[in-house]
Coordinates of C-alpha atoms in Angstrom, one line a residue:
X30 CA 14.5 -12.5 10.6
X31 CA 14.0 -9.0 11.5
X32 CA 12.6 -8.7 15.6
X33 CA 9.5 -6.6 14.6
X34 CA 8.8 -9.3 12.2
X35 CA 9.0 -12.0 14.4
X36 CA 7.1 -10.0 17.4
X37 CA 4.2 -9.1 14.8
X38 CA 4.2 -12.8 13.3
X39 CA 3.9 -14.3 17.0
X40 CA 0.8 -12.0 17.8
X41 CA -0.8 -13.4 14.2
X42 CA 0.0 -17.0 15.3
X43 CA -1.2 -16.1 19.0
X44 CA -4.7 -15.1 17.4
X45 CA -4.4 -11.2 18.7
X46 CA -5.1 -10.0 15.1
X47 CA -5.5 -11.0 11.4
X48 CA -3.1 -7.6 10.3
X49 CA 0.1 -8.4 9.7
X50 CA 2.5 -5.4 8.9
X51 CA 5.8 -5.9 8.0
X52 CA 6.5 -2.3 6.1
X53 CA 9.5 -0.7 6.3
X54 CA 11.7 -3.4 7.8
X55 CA 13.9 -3.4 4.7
X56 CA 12.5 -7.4 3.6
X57 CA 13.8 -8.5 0.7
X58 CA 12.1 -12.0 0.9
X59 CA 8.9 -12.8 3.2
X60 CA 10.0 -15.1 6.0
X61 CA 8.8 -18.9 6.1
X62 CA 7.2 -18.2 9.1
X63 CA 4.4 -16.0 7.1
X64 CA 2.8 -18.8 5.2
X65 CA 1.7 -20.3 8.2
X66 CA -0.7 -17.7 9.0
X67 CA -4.4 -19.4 7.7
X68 CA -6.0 -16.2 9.3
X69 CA -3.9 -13.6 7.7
X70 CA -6.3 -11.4 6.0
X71 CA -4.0 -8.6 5.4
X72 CA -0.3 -8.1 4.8
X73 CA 1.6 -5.0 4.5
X74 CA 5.1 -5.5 3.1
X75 CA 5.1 -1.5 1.9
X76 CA 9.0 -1.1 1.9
X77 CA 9.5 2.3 1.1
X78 CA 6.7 5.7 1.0
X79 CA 8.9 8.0 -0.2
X80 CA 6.3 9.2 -3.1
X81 CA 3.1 9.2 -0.9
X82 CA 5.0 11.2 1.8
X83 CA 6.3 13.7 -0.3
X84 CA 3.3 13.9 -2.4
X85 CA 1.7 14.7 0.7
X86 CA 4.2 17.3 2.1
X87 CA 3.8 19.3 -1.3
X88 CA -0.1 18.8 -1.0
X89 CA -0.5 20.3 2.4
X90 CA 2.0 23.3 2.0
X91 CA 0.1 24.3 -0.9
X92 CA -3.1 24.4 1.2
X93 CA -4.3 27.9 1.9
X94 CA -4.2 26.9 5.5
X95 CA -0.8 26.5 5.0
X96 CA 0.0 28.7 8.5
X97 CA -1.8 26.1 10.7
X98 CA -0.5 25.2 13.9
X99 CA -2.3 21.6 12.8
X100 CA -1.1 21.5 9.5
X101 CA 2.3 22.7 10.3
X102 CA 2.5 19.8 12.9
X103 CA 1.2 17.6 9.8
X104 CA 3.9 18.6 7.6
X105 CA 6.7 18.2 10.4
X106 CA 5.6 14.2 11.2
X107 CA 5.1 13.9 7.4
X108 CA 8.7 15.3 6.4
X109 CA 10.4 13.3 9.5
X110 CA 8.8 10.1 7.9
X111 CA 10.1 11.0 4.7
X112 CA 13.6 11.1 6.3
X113 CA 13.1 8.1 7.9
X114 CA 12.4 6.0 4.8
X115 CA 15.4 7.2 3.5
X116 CA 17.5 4.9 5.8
X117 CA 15.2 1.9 4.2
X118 CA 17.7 0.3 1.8
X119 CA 16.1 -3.2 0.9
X120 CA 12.9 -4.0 -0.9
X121 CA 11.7 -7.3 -2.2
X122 CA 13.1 -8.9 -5.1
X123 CA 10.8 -11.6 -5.8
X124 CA 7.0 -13.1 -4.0
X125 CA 7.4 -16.8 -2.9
X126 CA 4.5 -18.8 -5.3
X127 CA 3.5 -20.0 -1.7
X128 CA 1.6 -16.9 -0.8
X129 CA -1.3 -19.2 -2.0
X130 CA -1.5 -20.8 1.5
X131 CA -3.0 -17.3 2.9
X132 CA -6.4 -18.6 1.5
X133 CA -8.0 -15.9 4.2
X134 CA -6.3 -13.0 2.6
X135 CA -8.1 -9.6 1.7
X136 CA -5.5 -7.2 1.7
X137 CA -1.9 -7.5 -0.2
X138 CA 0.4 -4.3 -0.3
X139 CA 3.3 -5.1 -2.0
X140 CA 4.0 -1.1 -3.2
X141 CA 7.6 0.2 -3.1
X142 CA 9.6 -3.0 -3.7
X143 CA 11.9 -4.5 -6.6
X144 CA 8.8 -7.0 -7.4
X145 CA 9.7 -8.4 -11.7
X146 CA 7.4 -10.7 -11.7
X147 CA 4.8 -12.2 -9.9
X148 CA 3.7 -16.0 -10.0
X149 CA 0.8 -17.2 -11.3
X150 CA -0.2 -19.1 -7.4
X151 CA -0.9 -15.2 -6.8
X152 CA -4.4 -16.0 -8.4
X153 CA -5.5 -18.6 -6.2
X154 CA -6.4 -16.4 -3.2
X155 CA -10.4 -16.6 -3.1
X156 CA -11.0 -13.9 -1.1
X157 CA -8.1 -11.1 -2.1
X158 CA -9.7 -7.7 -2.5
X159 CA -7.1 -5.1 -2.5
X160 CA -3.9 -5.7 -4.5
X161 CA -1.3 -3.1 -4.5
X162 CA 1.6 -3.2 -6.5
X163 CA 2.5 0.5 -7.6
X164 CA 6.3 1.6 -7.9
X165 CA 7.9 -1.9 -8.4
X166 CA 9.9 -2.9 -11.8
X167 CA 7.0 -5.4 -13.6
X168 CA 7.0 -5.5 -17.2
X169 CA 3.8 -7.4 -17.2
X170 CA 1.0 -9.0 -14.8
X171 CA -0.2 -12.9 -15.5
X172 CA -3.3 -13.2 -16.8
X173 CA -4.7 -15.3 -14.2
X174 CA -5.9 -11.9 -11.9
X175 CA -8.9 -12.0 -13.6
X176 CA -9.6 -14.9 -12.0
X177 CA -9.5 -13.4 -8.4
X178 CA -13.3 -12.4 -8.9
X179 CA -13.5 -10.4 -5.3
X180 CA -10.9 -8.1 -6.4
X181 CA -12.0 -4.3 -6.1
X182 CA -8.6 -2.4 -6.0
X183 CA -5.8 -3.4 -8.5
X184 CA -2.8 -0.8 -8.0
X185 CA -0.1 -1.2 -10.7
X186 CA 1.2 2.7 -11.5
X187 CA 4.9 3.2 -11.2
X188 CA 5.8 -0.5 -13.4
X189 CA 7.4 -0.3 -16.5
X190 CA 4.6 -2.1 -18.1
X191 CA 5.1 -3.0 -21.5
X192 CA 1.5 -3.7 -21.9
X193 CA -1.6 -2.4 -19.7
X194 CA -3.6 -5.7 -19.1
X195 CA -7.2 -6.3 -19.5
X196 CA -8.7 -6.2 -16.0
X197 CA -11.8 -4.8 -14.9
X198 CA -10.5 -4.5 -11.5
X199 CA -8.3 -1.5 -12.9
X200 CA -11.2 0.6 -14.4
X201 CA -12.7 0.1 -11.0
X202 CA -9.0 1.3 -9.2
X203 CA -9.0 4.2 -11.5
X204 CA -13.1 5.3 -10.4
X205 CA -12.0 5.0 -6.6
X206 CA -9.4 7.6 -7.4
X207 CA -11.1 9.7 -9.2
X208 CA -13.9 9.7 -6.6
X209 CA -11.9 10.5 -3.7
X210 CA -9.7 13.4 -5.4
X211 CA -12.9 15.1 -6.1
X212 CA -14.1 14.6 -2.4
X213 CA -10.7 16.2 -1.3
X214 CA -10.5 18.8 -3.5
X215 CA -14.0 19.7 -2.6
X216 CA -13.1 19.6 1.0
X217 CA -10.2 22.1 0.8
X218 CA -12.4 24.2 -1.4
X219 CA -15.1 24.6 1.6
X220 CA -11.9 25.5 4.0
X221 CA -12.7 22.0 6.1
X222 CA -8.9 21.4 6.5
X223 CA -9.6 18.1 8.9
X224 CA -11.8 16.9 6.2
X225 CA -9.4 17.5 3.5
X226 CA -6.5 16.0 5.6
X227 CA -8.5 13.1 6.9
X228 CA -9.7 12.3 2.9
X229 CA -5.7 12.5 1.9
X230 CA -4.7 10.0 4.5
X231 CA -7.5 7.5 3.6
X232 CA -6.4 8.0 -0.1
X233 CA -2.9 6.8 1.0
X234 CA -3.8 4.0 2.9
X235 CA -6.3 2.7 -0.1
X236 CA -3.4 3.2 -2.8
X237 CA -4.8 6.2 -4.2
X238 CA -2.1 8.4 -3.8
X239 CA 1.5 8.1 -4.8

């Protein structure tokens, strides 16, 4: 198992936070250790932000403010994160059906992976309310999400869906992003740049921006 992994999993077990990130680490499975977390309430498995950072990079150096000593700084950390996740090269292939055992789980990221399928145990977390899946290969989405009823955020752009399923929890993904493009836009519009930056970075974090 990867060190960070195991460092980050320890401080989980050891009750110094509910947040577990293992994004960027190059996982291609989630390690045993994981599902023995009952207080996990979010997990970040994220393997690769090479969309989001470059969307971002082309965002800000279209900004009038372009010339910034802030935004320049900005840009710089943004494009050496970029380079960084080049030197990513694994993703997850598959989710283990035992992710059900993180009954105290609020938060699954699981963007930028090799993800086909998902099982249908993925349904039986009570208390899930942000799913992100964007940018993996699924072709379709069991029919059993609908029966995570807390679910607000349902990320699924960048699959090769061959269908778009039923869920209310996508109208609602696709209002979130809607909302927040218009705060930003309206943002740079009135020249607040750390207003505009600040909305772009909460867009990322939520999934709204790939």
């Amino acid at each position: 198992m990867h060190y960070k992994a195991s460092q980050r999993i320890e401080a989980v077990r050891a009750g110094k936070t509910d947040t577990l990130d293992l994004s960027h680490l190059g996982l291609t499975e989630l390690p045993n250790e994981v599902f023995s977390l009952p207080s996990l309430r979010v997990l970040n498995v994220r393997n690769l932000m090479l969309f989001s950072n470059q969307t971002m990079i082309d965002l800000m150096k279209e900004s009038p403010f372009e010339q910034d000593p802030a935004l320049l700084t900005l840009i710089e950390e943004a494009e050496h994160d970029l380079r960084q996740d080049l030197l990513v090269p694994k993703q997850l292939q598959t989710l283990d059906a035992r992710i059900s055992q993180l009954t105290a789980l609020e938060t699954l990221d699981l963007g930028f992976n090799q993800l086909t399928h998902l099982p249908e145990t993925l349904s039986h977390l009570p208390n899930l309310r942000r799913l992100l899946l964007n940018d993996n290969q699924l072709t379709a989405v069991p029919t059993s999400l609908a029966q995570l009823v807390r679910l607000e955020l349902l990320d699924l752009t960048g699959n090769p869906l061959e269908t778009k399923p039923v869920l209310t929890q996508l109208d609602k993904y696709e209002a979130y992003k809607a909302h927040f493009k218009q705060q930003r836009s309206d943002a740079f519009r009135a020249k607040d740049l750390d207003m505009g930056v600040w909305l772009f970075q909460k867009e990322i974090s939520y999934g709204l921006v790939l």
